[in-house]
Amino acid sequence: MEKQNKPIGFIDSGIGGLSVVDEFLTAMPEAPIVFVADNARCPYGNREPEEIQQFAFEMIDYLISEHDIQLLMIACNTIVSRALDAIIARYPDLPIVDVVSNGAKVAANLTFTEHVSVLATFQTVQSESYVKMINRYHPNLTIEQFAPVEWVPMIEACSVDESLIRNYTDQLSPESDCVVLGCTHYPFILPQLKAVAPDKAFINPAYQTVQEALPLINRELFLGHCQLVLTTGDAAEFADKIKFWLPERDFVVEHVELT
């Protein structure tokens, strides 16, 4: 029987998930990957939980049926916050790694002041997924949350507006020493965040997420190293976004229809 290539699958609402893909390929550059970005319906942050769950199912169904992925990395905090339990129940045989549990673990272990800030989408904040998960690792921490609703559209537009960034960093408590970037779009503006809030330790959950994934991967199932990026939006436009945020990466970018 001919061996089947089994790549690593990634899903997100938009460009943000590529911050996780970038971290993953730094650790395992030879890996074939397939990343699905649902740009046509981005952002997810203000959508209803039922919609988010359905969109996630559509992306995962596609990755399984068309690409036979061996592992799924959910590179979207909003999907994790609103659909993780349903995803695990629907795909019991698929290894799944998520950004929220890993970001929470780092924050719980890193804080000295026992005061942590979370910057995330509205749905992630409303779900309190980070609050619950951080307290699981380190009970009784003080956790504050903010939803910078303008940031995802700003990043999707390949724009950096310092005033929009400061609108939220200026609200961070002086007692908070760690800030979780609870949306995978936000690491793209990490240099600006560090510049306007140099006293904070900003946590990008991608690194820890990748470290969790690596031992679960079977390299013998790699039959090539095609790195495919699929978008439900305009492929040329998405390729331009990748060139803006990740100029050193060379992905194959194509349009995909999920429904």
XYZ file of N, CA and C in Angstrom:
777
model
N 0.853 -1.207 0.000
C 0.000 0.000 0.000
C 0.884 1.251 0.000
N 0.516 2.222 -0.829
C 1.285 3.454 -0.905
C 1.115 4.258 0.382
N 2.243 4.752 0.896
C 2.190 5.528 2.136
C 1.532 6.880 1.886
N 0.793 7.323 2.871
C 0.058 8.583 2.777
C 0.773 9.654 3.587
N 0.956 10.813 2.982
C 1.516 11.938 3.717
C 0.509 12.407 4.761
N 0.978 12.583 5.993
C 0.077 13.038 7.063
C 0.667 14.307 7.680
N 0.243 15.452 7.171
C 0.799 16.721 7.645
C 0.203 17.141 8.992
N 0.685 18.267 9.481
C 0.154 18.879 10.700
C -0.862 19.937 10.287
N -2.039 19.919 10.909
C -3.091 20.861 10.567
C -3.190 22.006 11.565
N -3.509 23.171 11.060
C -3.694 24.376 11.886
C -4.981 25.064 11.438
N -5.711 25.647 12.381
C -6.896 26.427 12.023
C -6.915 27.742 12.790
N -7.451 28.760 12.137
C -7.673 30.062 12.766
C -8.683 30.829 11.925
N -9.138 31.940 12.468
C -10.065 32.790 11.725
C -9.354 33.623 10.674
N -8.043 33.834 10.831
C -7.345 34.719 9.905
C -5.843 34.561 9.969
N -5.138 35.676 9.789
C -3.683 35.680 9.692
C -3.016 35.294 11.013
N -3.718 35.496 12.129
C -3.097 35.298 13.436
C -2.500 33.929 13.653
N -3.187 32.885 13.171
C -2.699 31.536 13.384
C -1.324 31.290 12.801
N -0.925 32.119 11.836
C 0.408 31.955 11.263
C 1.505 32.316 12.246
N 1.180 33.033 13.320
C 2.190 33.262 14.361
C 2.538 31.945 15.052
N 1.561 31.039 15.144
C 1.809 29.708 15.703
C 2.520 28.831 14.681
N 2.079 28.897 13.428
C 2.747 28.148 12.357
C 4.218 28.551 12.270
N 4.495 29.833 12.358
C 5.866 30.334 12.284
C 6.717 29.748 13.404
N 6.177 29.732 14.612
C 6.897 29.156 15.754
C 7.118 27.658 15.546
N 6.104 26.982 15.016
C 6.211 25.550 14.779
C 7.297 25.238 13.747
N 7.319 25.986 12.646
C 8.291 25.717 11.597
C 9.706 26.108 12.009
N 9.823 26.996 12.965
C 11.149 27.285 13.529
C 11.679 26.056 14.258
N 10.781 25.347 14.941
C 11.175 24.147 15.670
C 11.289 22.923 14.779
N 10.446 22.825 13.731
C 10.420 21.644 12.859
C 10.277 22.096 11.406
N 11.350 22.646 10.836
C 11.250 23.248 9.497
C 10.927 22.260 8.380
N 11.178 20.976 8.618
C 10.943 19.977 7.566
C 9.507 19.491 7.504
N 8.663 19.930 8.440
C 7.313 19.382 8.547
C 6.391 19.910 7.458
N 5.588 19.026 6.858
C 4.509 19.493 5.977
C 3.361 20.014 6.835
N 2.820 21.148 6.469
C 1.714 21.729 7.242
C 0.603 22.164 6.298
N -0.616 22.160 6.826
C -1.755 22.745 6.116
C -2.468 23.663 7.110
N -2.515 24.932 6.779
C -3.144 25.936 7.639
C -4.385 26.468 6.945
N -5.519 26.415 7.639
C -6.765 26.965 7.099
C -7.114 28.241 7.859
N -7.250 29.330 7.132
C -7.634 30.618 7.695
C -9.002 31.002 7.146
N -9.954 31.212 8.036
C -11.324 31.504 7.613
C -11.533 33.011 7.448
N -10.734 33.608 6.562
C -10.783 35.059 6.388
C -12.136 35.574 5.950
N -12.891 34.754 5.230
C -14.192 35.205 4.735
C -15.145 35.518 5.883
N -14.890 34.900 7.056
C -15.798 35.104 8.188
C -15.074 35.697 9.393
N -13.873 36.168 9.191
C -13.070 36.812 10.237
C -13.561 38.250 10.431
N -13.544 38.765 11.687
C -13.074 38.144 12.929
C -14.155 37.287 13.602
N -13.686 36.354 14.428
C -14.591 35.486 15.185
C -14.966 36.094 16.548
N -14.203 37.066 16.998
C -14.314 37.526 18.376
C -15.682 37.977 18.826
N -16.501 38.484 17.901
C -17.835 38.965 18.260
C -18.956 38.059 17.749
N -18.595 36.873 17.246
C -19.608 35.944 16.759
C -20.174 35.103 17.898
N -21.329 34.482 17.640
C -21.968 33.633 18.640
C -21.200 32.311 18.779
N -21.174 31.747 19.981
C -20.446 30.485 20.192
C -20.862 29.366 19.240
N -22.149 29.294 18.931
C -22.624 28.232 18.031
C -22.028 28.382 16.626
N -21.905 29.626 16.169
C -21.290 29.883 14.873
C -19.824 29.465 14.879
N -19.122 29.860 15.927
C -17.694 29.553 16.032
C -17.474 28.046 16.008
N -18.300 27.321 16.727
C -18.186 25.859 16.756
C -18.401 25.274 15.358
N -19.428 25.740 14.655
C -19.722 25.219 13.327
C -18.590 25.524 12.353
N -18.054 26.735 12.413
C -16.954 27.103 11.527
C -15.739 26.210 11.792
N -15.475 25.941 13.065
C -14.342 25.084 13.422
C -14.540 23.675 12.872
N -15.744 23.144 13.017
C -16.033 21.805 12.483
C -15.773 21.750 10.974
N -16.197 22.788 10.271
C -16.015 22.802 8.819
C -14.527 22.769 8.447
N -13.712 23.532 9.158
C -12.279 23.550 8.864
C -11.625 22.212 9.198
N -11.988 21.642 10.337
C -11.380 20.374 10.748
C -11.838 19.236 9.844
N -13.114 19.204 9.526
C -13.612 18.174 8.597
C -12.826 18.214 7.291
N -12.584 19.410 6.800
C -11.829 19.555 5.558
C -10.398 19.033 5.716
N -9.738 19.408 6.802
C -8.350 18.976 7.012
C -8.238 17.462 7.116
N -9.231 16.836 7.732
C -9.207 15.371 7.865
C -9.513 14.694 6.535
N -10.565 15.147 5.863
C -11.005 14.466 4.637
C -10.075 14.706 3.461
N -9.517 15.908 3.356
C -8.714 16.258 2.185
C -7.213 16.131 2.408
N -6.767 16.188 3.661
C -5.318 16.196 3.911
C -4.869 15.158 4.940
N -5.801 14.450 5.539
C -5.463 13.344 6.436
C -4.436 13.758 7.492
N -4.714 14.856 8.188
C -3.751 15.375 9.164
C -3.538 14.381 10.301
N -2.342 14.385 10.867
C -2.036 13.502 11.985
C -2.194 14.186 13.330
N -2.237 15.522 13.331
C -2.383 16.292 14.567
C -2.971 17.644 14.219
N -3.829 18.157 15.101
C -4.437 19.476 14.911
C -3.928 20.445 15.956
N -3.465 21.591 15.497
C -3.121 22.679 16.403
C -4.167 23.780 16.231
N -4.937 24.015 17.278
C -5.958 25.065 17.223
C -5.269 26.384 17.541
N -4.970 27.128 16.479
C -4.209 28.368 16.603
C -5.140 29.560 16.700
N -6.202 29.403 17.474
C -7.216 30.444 17.638
C -7.778 30.345 19.039
N -7.500 31.355 19.852
C -7.981 31.346 21.228
C -9.496 31.364 21.316
N -10.146 32.054 20.372
C -11.599 32.140 20.402
C -12.226 30.773 20.148
N -11.674 30.020 19.189
C -12.188 28.671 18.936
C -11.982 27.797 20.172
N -10.808 27.870 20.766
C -10.546 27.070 21.969
C -11.538 27.432 23.067
N -11.749 28.717 23.261
C -12.596 29.186 24.360
C -14.053 28.787 24.189
N -14.521 28.697 22.945
C -15.934 28.458 22.702
C -16.267 27.093 22.120
N -15.261 26.321 21.703
C -15.591 25.075 21.000
C -14.688 23.896 21.335
N -13.713 24.048 22.227
C -12.737 22.975 22.440
C -13.390 21.668 22.888
N -14.284 21.728 23.859
C -14.918 20.498 24.351
C -15.685 19.795 23.235
N -16.400 20.580 22.435
C -17.166 19.993 21.322
C -16.244 19.395 20.282
N -15.095 20.032 20.026
C -14.132 19.516 19.057
C -13.541 18.197 19.542
N -13.158 18.137 20.802
C -12.584 16.902 21.350
C -13.603 15.766 21.284
N -14.872 16.085 21.566
C -15.915 15.057 21.517
C -16.173 14.582 20.096
N -16.097 15.474 19.130
C -16.399 15.125 17.730
C -15.248 14.360 17.067
N -14.019 14.629 17.521
C -12.839 14.001 16.901
C -12.006 13.282 17.967
N -12.542 12.220 18.548
C -11.867 11.582 19.692
C -10.524 10.932 19.342
N -10.290 10.618 18.072
C -9.051 9.948 17.682
C -7.989 10.902 17.142
N -8.291 12.180 17.130
C -7.359 13.164 16.579
C -6.592 13.862 17.705
N -5.272 13.744 17.745
C -4.507 14.509 18.741
C -4.696 16.004 18.521
N -4.993 16.721 19.602
C -5.309 18.143 19.512
C -4.484 18.910 20.536
N -3.866 19.986 20.081
C -3.093 20.868 20.957
C -3.678 22.268 20.824
N -3.819 22.974 21.960
C -4.450 24.294 21.894
C -3.600 25.362 22.567
N -3.847 26.601 22.190
C -3.041 27.712 22.682
C -3.432 28.174 24.079
N -4.695 28.023 24.485
C -5.140 28.588 25.751
C -4.498 27.893 26.941
N -4.552 26.568 26.969
C -3.985 25.858 28.122
C -2.504 26.135 28.252
N -1.813 26.267 27.126
C -0.369 26.512 27.172
C -0.037 27.936 27.586
N -0.802 28.901 27.101
C -0.587 30.273 27.538
C -0.864 30.447 29.019
N -1.912 29.786 29.491
C -2.264 29.864 30.910
C -1.173 29.255 31.780
N -0.619 28.143 31.343
C 0.428 27.471 32.107
C 1.649 28.365 32.272
N 2.055 29.019 31.200
C 3.217 29.909 31.260
C 2.949 31.068 32.213
N 1.774 31.681 32.094
C 1.445 32.819 32.950
C 1.445 32.432 34.424
N 0.845 31.289 34.728
C 0.759 30.842 36.123
C 2.138 30.600 36.715
N 3.065 30.137 35.888
C 4.410 29.831 36.378
C 5.346 31.027 36.366
N 5.023 32.044 35.565
C 5.951 33.154 35.358
C 5.734 34.322 36.314
N 4.504 34.544 36.746
C 4.217 35.736 37.543
C 4.875 35.705 38.921
N 5.449 36.842 39.309
C 5.989 37.004 40.652
C 5.041 37.811 41.527
N 4.296 38.729 40.907
C 3.397 39.596 41.662
C 2.046 38.936 41.924
N 1.827 37.783 41.299
C 0.550 37.064 41.375
C -0.618 37.897 40.833
N -0.288 38.724 39.852
C -1.292 39.542 39.171
C -1.016 39.435 37.675
N -1.949 38.850 36.932
C -1.766 38.567 35.504
C -2.826 39.311 34.691
N -2.414 39.835 33.543
C -3.354 40.475 32.616
C -3.537 39.579 31.394
N -4.738 39.608 30.834
C -5.039 38.855 29.619
C -5.620 39.822 28.593
N -5.015 39.855 27.421
C -5.551 40.605 26.287
C -6.090 39.594 25.291
N -7.368 39.674 24.960
C -7.990 38.631 24.128
C -9.220 39.190 23.433
N -9.834 38.368 22.581
C -11.054 38.788 21.902
C -12.221 38.804 22.890
N -13.302 39.444 22.468
C -14.483 39.544 23.328
C -14.977 38.167 23.767
N -15.063 37.217 22.832
C -15.576 35.890 23.176
C -14.638 35.163 24.140
N -13.339 35.305 23.954
C -12.394 34.661 24.873
C -12.502 35.262 26.264
N -12.627 36.577 26.332
C -12.794 37.240 27.637
C -14.098 36.804 28.294
N -15.191 36.792 27.513
C -16.492 36.423 28.068
C -16.507 34.982 28.579
N -15.793 34.112 27.900
C -15.777 32.700 28.300
C -14.988 32.473 29.587
N -14.117 33.427 29.924
C -13.224 33.309 31.079
C -12.350 32.057 31.002
N -12.041 31.622 29.782
C -11.231 30.415 29.629
C -9.843 30.592 30.223
N -9.257 31.758 30.058
C -7.932 31.984 30.638
C -7.995 32.076 32.154
N -9.011 32.736 32.669
C -9.168 32.836 34.129
C -9.266 31.445 34.737
N -10.119 30.616 34.165
C -10.308 29.258 34.694
C -9.030 28.434 34.583
N -8.363 28.536 33.438
C -7.185 27.700 33.216
C -5.997 28.170 34.041
N -5.800 29.479 34.145
C -4.695 29.988 34.966
C -4.903 29.594 36.418
N -6.145 29.708 36.897
C -6.423 29.335 38.290
C -6.279 27.839 38.527
N -6.433 27.047 37.471
C -6.211 25.608 37.607
C -4.739 25.327 37.916
N -3.857 26.101 37.287
C -2.427 25.909 37.505
C -1.924 26.639 38.743
N -2.555 27.769 39.068
C -2.085 28.591 40.194
C -3.302 29.292 40.798
N -3.981 28.646 41.750
C -5.198 29.227 42.334
C -4.927 30.562 43.032
N -5.957 31.377 43.052
C -5.967 32.616 43.828
C -5.118 33.742 43.247
N -4.746 33.635 42.002
C -4.099 34.770 41.349
C -5.137 35.844 41.046
N -4.691 37.089 40.983
C -5.541 38.171 40.492
C -5.379 38.246 38.975
N -6.493 38.157 38.260
C -6.445 38.133 36.792
C -7.378 39.203 36.254
N -6.835 40.107 35.448
C -7.645 41.127 34.784
C -7.665 40.833 33.291
N -8.800 41.149 32.644
C -8.959 40.861 31.229
C -9.401 42.104 30.461
N -8.902 42.214 29.243
C -9.302 43.293 28.346
C -9.519 42.719 26.958
N -10.481 43.281 26.228
C -10.779 42.831 24.860
C -10.522 43.986 23.883
N -9.322 44.045 23.305
C -9.006 45.115 22.336
C -9.665 44.817 20.982
N -10.926 45.162 20.863
C -11.712 44.720 19.702
C -11.182 45.272 18.382
N -10.416 46.364 18.436
C -9.908 46.949 17.186
C -8.639 46.267 16.687
N -8.000 45.459 17.516
C -6.672 44.962 17.136
C -6.702 43.960 15.995
N -7.636 43.003 16.005
C -7.659 42.012 14.929
C -7.918 42.678 13.578
N -8.940 43.545 13.447
C -9.113 44.239 12.153
C -7.881 45.057 11.757
N -7.218 45.676 12.738
C -6.007 46.450 12.455
C -4.914 45.553 11.869
N -4.698 44.396 12.497
C -3.641 43.488 12.046
C -4.003 42.859 10.709
N -5.277 42.506 10.534
C -5.718 41.955 9.251
C -5.536 42.976 8.127
N -5.579 44.253 8.478
C -5.387 45.316 7.490
C -3.917 45.670 7.294
N -3.017 44.896 7.912
C -1.569 45.149 7.817
C -1.246 46.571 8.263
N -1.823 46.932 9.389
C -1.657 48.280 9.924
C -1.223 48.192 11.383
N -0.487 49.212 11.835
C -0.103 49.306 13.240
C -0.396 50.731 13.698
N -1.359 50.868 14.594
C -1.772 52.171 15.107
C -1.432 52.213 16.589
N -0.398 52.962 16.933
C 0.061 52.984 18.322
C -1.012 53.491 19.277
N -1.865 54.400 18.818
C -2.911 54.919 19.707
C -3.904 53.815 20.070
N -4.231 52.926 19.101
C -5.129 51.812 19.388
C -4.472 50.820 20.351
N -3.175 50.675 20.242
C -2.450 49.781 21.152
C -2.445 50.373 22.554
N -2.126 51.655 22.655
C -2.046 52.308 23.972
C -3.406 52.384 24.671
N -4.490 52.410 23.898
C -5.816 52.459 24.514
C -6.001 51.340 25.530
N -5.311 50.225 25.302
C -5.469 49.067 26.196
C -4.251 48.856 27.090
N -3.062 49.059 26.582
C -1.894 48.864 27.438
C -1.883 49.885 28.583
N -2.434 51.070 28.347
C -2.495 52.081 29.411
C -3.439 51.673 30.532
N -4.332 50.716 30.268
C -5.272 50.256 31.291
C -4.712 49.120 32.151
N -3.575 48.558 31.756
C -3.017 47.435 32.501
C -2.628 47.876 33.911
N -2.946 47.060 34.871
C -2.654 47.381 36.262
C -1.152 47.467 36.501
N -0.704 48.429 37.309
C 0.725 48.497 37.656
C 1.212 47.238 38.382
N 0.279 46.546 39.059
C 0.670 45.346 39.801
C 0.873 44.140 38.881
N 0.337 44.206 37.685
C 0.441 43.081 36.753
C 1.843 43.032 36.159
N 2.482 41.861 36.275
C 3.819 41.729 35.687
C 3.826 40.896 34.412
N 2.776 40.090 34.184
C 2.683 39.230 33.004
C 1.412 39.553 32.217
N 1.546 39.605 30.901
C 0.407 39.879 30.033
C 0.318 38.760 29.000
N -0.776 38.005 29.041
C -0.975 36.933 28.080
C -1.560 37.506 26.797
N -0.924 37.199 25.680
C -1.471 37.567 24.371
C -2.467 36.490 23.988
N -3.724 36.695 24.393
C -4.753 35.686 24.276
C -5.480 35.682 22.946
N -4.792 36.115 21.911
C -5.274 36.028 20.525
C -4.034 35.872 19.667
N -4.054 34.926 18.744
C -2.840 34.642 17.986
C -2.480 35.747 16.992
N -3.372 36.696 16.776
C -3.005 37.870 15.976
C -2.009 38.756 16.723
N -2.137 38.846 18.029
C -1.416 39.862 18.791
C 0.107 39.739 18.766
N 0.696 38.532 18.678
C 2.162 38.479 18.605
C 2.769 39.262 17.439
N 1.985 39.525 16.401
C 2.514 40.299 15.287
C 2.818 41.744 15.687
N 2.184 42.230 16.749
C 2.485 43.589 17.209
C 3.266 43.564 18.519
N 3.937 42.447 18.801
C 4.720 42.337 20.036
C 5.795 43.418 20.155
N 6.523 43.761 19.092
C 7.510 44.846 19.242
C 6.886 46.153 19.719
N 5.714 46.474 19.184
C 5.040 47.712 19.602
C 4.543 47.604 21.044
N 4.047 46.438 21.421
C 3.588 46.236 22.798
C 4.737 46.405 23.782
N 5.874 45.834 23.461
C 7.038 45.959 24.347
C 7.504 47.403 24.434
N 7.365 48.137 23.339
C 7.814 49.528 23.320
C 6.941 50.415 24.205
N 5.618 50.177 24.199
C 4.716 51.045 24.973
C 4.528 50.555 26.409
N 4.876 49.300 26.686
C 4.750 48.760 28.048
C 5.993 47.942 28.386
N 7.145 48.592 28.499
C 8.407 47.856 28.675
C 8.543 47.151 30.019
N 7.685 47.492 30.977
C 7.772 46.865 32.301
C 6.997 45.553 32.387
N 6.323 45.173 31.312
C 5.507 43.954 31.323
C 6.214 42.814 30.584
N 5.977 41.588 31.057
C 6.425 40.392 30.339
C 5.255 39.892 29.503
N 5.363 40.031 28.185
C 4.287 39.600 27.300
C 4.484 38.130 26.942
N 3.422 37.361 27.111
C 3.482 35.914 26.896
C 2.816 35.563 25.575
N 3.605 34.997 24.659
C 3.087 34.456 23.414
C 2.915 32.949 23.618
N 1.683 32.450 23.694
C 1.477 31.028 23.972
C 2.013 30.078 22.901
N 2.395 30.605 21.752
C 2.789 29.751 20.631
C 3.957 28.844 20.978
N 4.973 29.376 21.669
C 6.171 28.569 21.943
C 5.819 27.341 22.766
N 5.099 27.539 23.865
C 4.740 26.410 24.724
C 3.797 25.444 24.006
N 2.919 25.988 23.169
C 2.004 25.142 22.394
C 2.786 24.212 21.470
N 3.779 24.758 20.813
C 4.618 23.954 19.921
C 5.380 22.891 20.706
N 5.891 23.262 21.876
C 6.628 22.291 22.688
C 5.741 21.116 23.105
N 4.459 21.382 23.351
C 3.541 20.294 23.671
C 3.300 19.395 22.462
N 3.256 20.009 21.280
C 2.933 19.255 20.064
C 4.067 18.356 19.602
N 5.301 18.791 19.729
C 6.434 18.091 19.121
C 6.519 16.606 19.475
N 6.348 16.209 20.744
C 6.462 14.778 21.055
C 5.323 13.929 20.484
N 4.253 14.566 20.046
C 3.094 13.839 19.529
C 3.191 13.564 18.032
N 4.203 14.108 17.393
C 4.300 14.057 15.939
C 5.149 12.872 15.489
N 4.647 12.158 14.503
C 5.363 11.036 13.905
C 6.002 11.493 12.593
N 7.300 11.725 12.629
C 8.009 12.218 11.442
C 8.007 11.201 10.304
N 7.839 9.939 10.627
C 7.840 8.913 9.582
C 6.626 9.042 8.663
N 5.634 9.828 9.086
C 4.443 10.033 8.264
C 4.565 11.266 7.360
N 5.745 11.894 7.366
C 5.991 13.024 6.472
C 6.539 12.507 5.150
N 5.848 12.789 4.056
C 6.317 12.392 2.726
C 6.527 13.629 1.855
N 7.167 14.603 2.401
C 7.377 15.863 1.699
C 7.289 16.981 2.713
N 7.512 18.188 2.248
C 7.459 19.307 3.190
C 6.676 20.486 2.615
N 5.619 20.173 1.871
C 4.765 21.239 1.343
C 4.124 22.003 2.496
N 4.239 23.309 2.455
C 3.674 24.160 3.497
C 2.568 24.994 2.864
N 1.346 24.484 3.045
C 0.179 24.980 2.320
C -0.682 25.851 3.228
N -0.984 27.037 2.760
C -1.866 27.964 3.459
C -3.131 28.133 2.632
N -4.262 27.855 3.247
C -5.552 27.940 2.563
C -6.403 29.013 3.228
N -7.049 29.818 2.432
C -7.913 30.867 2.960
C -9.289 30.798 2.310
N -10.315 31.039 3.111
C -11.662 31.130 2.555
C -11.899 32.477 1.897
N -10.934 33.379 2.073
C -11.012 34.684 1.440
C -10.232 34.716 0.137
N -9.737 35.881 -0.229
C -8.991 36.074 -1.467
C -7.538 35.640 -1.269
N -7.073 34.702 -2.072
C -5.740 34.130 -1.887
C -4.634 35.155 -2.118
N -4.764 35.988 -3.147
C -3.737 36.983 -3.437
C -3.640 38.009 -2.305
N -4.781 38.413 -1.801
C -4.802 39.364 -0.689
C -4.169 38.760 0.556
N -4.454 37.476 0.804
C -3.888 36.821 1.977
C -2.377 36.643 1.820
N -1.936 36.331 0.611
C -0.495 36.213 0.362
C 0.210 37.539 0.647
N -0.439 38.649 0.327
C 0.136 39.961 0.619
C 0.252 40.188 2.123
N -0.737 39.729 2.869
C -0.678 39.857 4.326
C 0.491 39.049 4.891
N 0.691 37.860 4.353
C 1.798 37.032 4.815
C 3.126 37.722 4.528
N 3.264 38.312 3.349
C 4.503 39.015 3.006
C 4.757 40.187 3.961
N 3.668 40.804 4.416
C 3.820 41.946 5.329
C 4.273 41.483 6.709
N 3.626 40.459 7.260
C 3.898 40.041 8.630
C 5.002 38.997 8.744
N 5.143 38.145 7.731
C 6.154 37.077 7.759
C 6.921 37.069 6.430
N 7.692 38.090 6.166
C 8.336 38.216 4.848
C 9.323 37.094 4.528
N 9.830 36.392 5.545
C 10.824 35.351 5.291
C 10.196 33.992 4.985
N 8.884 33.862 5.168
C 8.216 32.582 4.912
C 7.750 32.494 3.455
N 7.844 31.289 2.917
C 7.444 31.058 1.530
C 6.397 29.950 1.502
N 5.150 30.335 1.611
C 4.054 29.371 1.626
C 3.390 29.282 0.261
N 2.804 28.124 -0.014
C 1.862 27.998 -1.124
C 0.512 28.493 -0.604
N -0.060 29.503 -1.225
C -1.309 30.110 -0.743
C -2.403 29.881 -1.777
N -3.511 29.288 -1.331
C -4.619 28.991 -2.232
C -5.952 29.308 -1.560
N -6.973 29.505 -2.383
C -8.337 29.688 -1.882
C -8.967 28.320 -1.633
N -9.840 28.250 -0.614
C -10.554 27.008 -0.334
C -12.015 27.324 -0.038
N -12.894 26.463 -0.484
C -14.319 26.549 -0.154
C -14.621 25.452 0.859
N -15.198 25.823 1.969
C -15.480 24.847 3.025
C -16.919 24.359 3.005
N -17.828 25.108 2.408
C -19.238 24.718 2.436
C -19.796 24.626 1.023
